PDB file of C-alpha atoms in Angstrom:
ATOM      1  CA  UNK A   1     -36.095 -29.225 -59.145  1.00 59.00           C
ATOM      2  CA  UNK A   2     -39.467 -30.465 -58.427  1.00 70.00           C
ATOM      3  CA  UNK A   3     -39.086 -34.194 -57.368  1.00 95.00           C
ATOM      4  CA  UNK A   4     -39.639 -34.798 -53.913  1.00 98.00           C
ATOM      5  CA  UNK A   5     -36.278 -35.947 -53.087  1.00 98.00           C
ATOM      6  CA  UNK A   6     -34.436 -32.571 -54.260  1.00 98.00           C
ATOM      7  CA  UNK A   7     -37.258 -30.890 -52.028  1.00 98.00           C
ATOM      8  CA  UNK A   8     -35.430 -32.685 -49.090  1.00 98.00           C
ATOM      9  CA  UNK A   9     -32.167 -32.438 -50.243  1.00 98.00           C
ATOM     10  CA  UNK A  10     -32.404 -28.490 -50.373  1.00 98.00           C
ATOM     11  CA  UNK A  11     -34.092 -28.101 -46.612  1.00 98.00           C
ATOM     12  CA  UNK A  12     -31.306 -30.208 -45.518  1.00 98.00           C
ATOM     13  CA  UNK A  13     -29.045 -28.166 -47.263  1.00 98.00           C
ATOM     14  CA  UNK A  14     -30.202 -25.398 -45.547  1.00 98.00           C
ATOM     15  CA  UNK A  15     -30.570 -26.893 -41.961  1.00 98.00           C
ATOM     16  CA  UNK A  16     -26.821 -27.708 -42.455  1.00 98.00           C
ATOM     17  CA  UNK A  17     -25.599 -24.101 -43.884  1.00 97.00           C
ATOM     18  CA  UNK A  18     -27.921 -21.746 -42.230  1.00 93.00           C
ATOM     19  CA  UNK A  19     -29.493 -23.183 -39.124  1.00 95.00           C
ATOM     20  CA  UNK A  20     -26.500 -25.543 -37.908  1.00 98.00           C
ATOM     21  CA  UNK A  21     -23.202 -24.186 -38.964  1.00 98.00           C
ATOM     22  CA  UNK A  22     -24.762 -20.331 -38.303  1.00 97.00           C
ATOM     23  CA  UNK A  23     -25.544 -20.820 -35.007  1.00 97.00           C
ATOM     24  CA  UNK A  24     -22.183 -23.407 -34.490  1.00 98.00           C
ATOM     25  CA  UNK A  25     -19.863 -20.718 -35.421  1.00 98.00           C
ATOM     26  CA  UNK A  26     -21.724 -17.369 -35.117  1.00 97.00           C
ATOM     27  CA  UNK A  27     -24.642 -17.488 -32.410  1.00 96.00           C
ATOM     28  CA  UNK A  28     -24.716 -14.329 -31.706  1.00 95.00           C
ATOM     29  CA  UNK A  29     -24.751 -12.738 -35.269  1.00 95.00           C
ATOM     30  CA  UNK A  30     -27.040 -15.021 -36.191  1.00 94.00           C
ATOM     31  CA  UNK A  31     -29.758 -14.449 -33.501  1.00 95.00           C
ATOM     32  CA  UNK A  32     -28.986 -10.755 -33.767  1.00 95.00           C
ATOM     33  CA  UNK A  33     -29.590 -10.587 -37.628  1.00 93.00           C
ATOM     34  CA  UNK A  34     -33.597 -12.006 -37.096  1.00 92.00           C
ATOM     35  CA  UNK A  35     -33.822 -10.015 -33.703  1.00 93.00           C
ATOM     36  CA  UNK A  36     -33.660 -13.089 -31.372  1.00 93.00           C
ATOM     37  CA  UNK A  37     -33.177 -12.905 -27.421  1.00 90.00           C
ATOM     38  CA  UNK A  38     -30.343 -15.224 -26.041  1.00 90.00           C
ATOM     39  CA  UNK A  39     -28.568 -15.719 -22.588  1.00 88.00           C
ATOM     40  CA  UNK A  40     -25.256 -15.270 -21.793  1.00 90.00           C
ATOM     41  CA  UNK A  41     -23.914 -18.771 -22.329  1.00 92.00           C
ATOM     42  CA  UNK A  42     -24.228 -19.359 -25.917  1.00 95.00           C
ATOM     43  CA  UNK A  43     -23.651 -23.166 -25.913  1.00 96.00           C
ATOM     44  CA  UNK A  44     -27.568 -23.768 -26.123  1.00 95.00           C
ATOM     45  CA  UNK A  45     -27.884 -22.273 -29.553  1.00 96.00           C
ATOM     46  CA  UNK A  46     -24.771 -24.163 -30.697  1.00 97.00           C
ATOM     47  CA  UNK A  47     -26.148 -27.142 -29.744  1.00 97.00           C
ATOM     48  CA  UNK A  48     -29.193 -25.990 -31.561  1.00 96.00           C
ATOM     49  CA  UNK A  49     -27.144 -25.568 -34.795  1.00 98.00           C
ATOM     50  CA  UNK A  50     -25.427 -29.211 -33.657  1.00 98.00           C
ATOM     51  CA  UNK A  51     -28.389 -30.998 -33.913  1.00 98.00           C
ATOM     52  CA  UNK A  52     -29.955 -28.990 -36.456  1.00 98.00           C
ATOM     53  CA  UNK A  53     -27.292 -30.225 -38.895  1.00 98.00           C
ATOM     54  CA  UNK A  54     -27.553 -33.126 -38.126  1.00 98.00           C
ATOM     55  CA  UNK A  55     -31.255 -33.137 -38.813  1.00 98.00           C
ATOM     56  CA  UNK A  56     -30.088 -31.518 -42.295  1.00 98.00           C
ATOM     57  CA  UNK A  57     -27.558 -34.640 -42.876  1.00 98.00           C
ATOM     58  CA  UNK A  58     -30.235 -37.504 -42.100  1.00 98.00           C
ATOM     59  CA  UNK A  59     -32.520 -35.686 -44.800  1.00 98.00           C
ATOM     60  CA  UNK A  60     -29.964 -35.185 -47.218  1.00 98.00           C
ATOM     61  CA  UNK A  61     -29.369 -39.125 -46.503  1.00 98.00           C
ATOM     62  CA  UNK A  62     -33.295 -39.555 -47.224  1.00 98.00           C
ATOM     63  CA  UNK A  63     -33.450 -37.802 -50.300  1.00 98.00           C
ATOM     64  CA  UNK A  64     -29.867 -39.687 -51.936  1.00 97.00           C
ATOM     65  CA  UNK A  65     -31.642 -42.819 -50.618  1.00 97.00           C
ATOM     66  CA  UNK A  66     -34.880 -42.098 -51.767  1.00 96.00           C
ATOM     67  CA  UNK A  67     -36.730 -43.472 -48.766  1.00 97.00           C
ATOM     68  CA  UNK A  68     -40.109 -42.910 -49.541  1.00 97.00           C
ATOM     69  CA  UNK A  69     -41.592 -44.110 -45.752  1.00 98.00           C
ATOM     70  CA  UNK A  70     -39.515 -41.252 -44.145  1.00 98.00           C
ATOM     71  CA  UNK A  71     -41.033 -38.312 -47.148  1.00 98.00           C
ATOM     72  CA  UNK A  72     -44.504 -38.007 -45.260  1.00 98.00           C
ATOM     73  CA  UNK A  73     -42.962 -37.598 -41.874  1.00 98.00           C
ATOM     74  CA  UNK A  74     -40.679 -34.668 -43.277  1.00 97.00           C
ATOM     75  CA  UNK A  75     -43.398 -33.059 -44.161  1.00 98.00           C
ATOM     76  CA  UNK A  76     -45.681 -33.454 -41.118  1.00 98.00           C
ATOM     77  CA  UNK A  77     -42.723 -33.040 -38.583  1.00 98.00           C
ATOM     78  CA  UNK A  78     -41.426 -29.704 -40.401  1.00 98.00           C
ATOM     79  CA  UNK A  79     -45.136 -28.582 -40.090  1.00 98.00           C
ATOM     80  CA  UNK A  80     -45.082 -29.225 -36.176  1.00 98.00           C
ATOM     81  CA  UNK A  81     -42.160 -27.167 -36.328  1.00 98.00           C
ATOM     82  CA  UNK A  82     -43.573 -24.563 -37.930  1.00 98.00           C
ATOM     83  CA  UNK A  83     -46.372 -24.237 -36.012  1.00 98.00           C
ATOM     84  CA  UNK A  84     -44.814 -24.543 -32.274  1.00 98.00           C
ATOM     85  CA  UNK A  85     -42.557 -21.476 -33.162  1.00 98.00           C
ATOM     86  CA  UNK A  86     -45.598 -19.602 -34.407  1.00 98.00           C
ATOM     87  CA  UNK A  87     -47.388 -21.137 -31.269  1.00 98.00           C
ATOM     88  CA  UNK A  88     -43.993 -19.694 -29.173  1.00 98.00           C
ATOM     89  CA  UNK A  89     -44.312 -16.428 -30.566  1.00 98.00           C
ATOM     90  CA  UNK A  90     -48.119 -16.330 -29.966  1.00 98.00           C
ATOM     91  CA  UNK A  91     -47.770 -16.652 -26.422  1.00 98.00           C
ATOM     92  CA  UNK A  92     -44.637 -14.317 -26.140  1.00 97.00           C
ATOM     93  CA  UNK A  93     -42.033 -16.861 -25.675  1.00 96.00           C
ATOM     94  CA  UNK A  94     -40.112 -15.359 -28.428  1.00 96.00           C
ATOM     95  CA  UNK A  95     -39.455 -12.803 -30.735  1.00 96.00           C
ATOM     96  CA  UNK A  96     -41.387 -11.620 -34.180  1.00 97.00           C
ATOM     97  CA  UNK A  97     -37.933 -13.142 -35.645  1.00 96.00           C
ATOM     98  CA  UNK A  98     -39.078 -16.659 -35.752  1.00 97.00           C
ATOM     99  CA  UNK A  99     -41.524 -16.403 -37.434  1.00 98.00           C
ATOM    100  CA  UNK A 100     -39.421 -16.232 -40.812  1.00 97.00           C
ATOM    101  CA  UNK A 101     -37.984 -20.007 -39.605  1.00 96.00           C
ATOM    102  CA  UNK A 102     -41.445 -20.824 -39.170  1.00 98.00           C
ATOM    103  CA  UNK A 103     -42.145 -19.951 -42.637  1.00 98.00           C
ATOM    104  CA  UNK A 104     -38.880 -21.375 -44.104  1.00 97.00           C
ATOM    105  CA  UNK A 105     -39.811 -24.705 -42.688  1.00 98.00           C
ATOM    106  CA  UNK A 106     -43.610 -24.468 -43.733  1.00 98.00           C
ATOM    107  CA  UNK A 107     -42.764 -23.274 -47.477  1.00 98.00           C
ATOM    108  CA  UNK A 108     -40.328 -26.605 -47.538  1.00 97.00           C
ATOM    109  CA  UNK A 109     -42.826 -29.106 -45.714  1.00 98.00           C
ATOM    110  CA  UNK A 110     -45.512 -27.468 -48.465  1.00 98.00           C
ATOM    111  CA  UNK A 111     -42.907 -28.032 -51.531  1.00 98.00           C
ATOM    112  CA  UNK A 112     -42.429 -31.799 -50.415  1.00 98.00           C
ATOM    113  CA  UNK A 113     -46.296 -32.286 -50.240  1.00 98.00           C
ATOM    114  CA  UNK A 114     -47.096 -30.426 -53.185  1.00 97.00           C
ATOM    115  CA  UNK A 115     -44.063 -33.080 -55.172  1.00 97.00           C
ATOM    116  CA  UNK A 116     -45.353 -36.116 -53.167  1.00 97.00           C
ATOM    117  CA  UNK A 117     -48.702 -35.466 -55.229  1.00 94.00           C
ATOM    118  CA  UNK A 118     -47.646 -35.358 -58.312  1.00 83.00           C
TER     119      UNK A 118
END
């Protein structure tokens, strides 16, 4: 469990069973369960969850590949991530709620690191 490739594997896991297919099939539960605003129309956050499994699926790809060039750029891209929702919830853009995805990609970005230097 501690090789940087299952690191990967697992966040894409979850990008593909929490992240995409939640907010695919169940927006609004979803959103409501970490106290999220949305609109209306709730094809934006199903796009969200499209593209966030797909994200999941190229890093799952990464990881059964083991393509070392991509490992350092999952780790500094997840960290952007995490840092423009706390950055979004700083400024009031959004609710206390994302901060736990902020933290979900952070803890993964820091498990990849922390396996990349061993």
């Amino acid at each position: 469990m501690n090789s940087t490739p299952t690191s990967i594997r697992v966040f894409g896991w979850y990008l593909i069973l929490i992240t995409g297919v939640g907010l695919m099939t169940m927006p609004g539960m979803i959103l409501d369960m970490f106290g999220l605003s949305y609109g209306p129309q709730l094809w934006l956050p199903r796009m969200i969850g499209l593209l966030a499994a797909i994200i999941g699926v190229i890093d799952i790809v990464i990881a059964q590949h083991q393509i070392t060039a991509l490992y350092p750029w999952s780790v500094r891209l997840r960290l952007f991530a995490a840092a423009f929702m706390v950055g979004l919830w700083a400024f009031k853009q959004v609710e206390i709620g994302i901060l736990l995805f902020a933290a979900i990609d952070a803890l993964g970005a820091m498990w990849t690191w922390w396996t990349m230097r061993k």
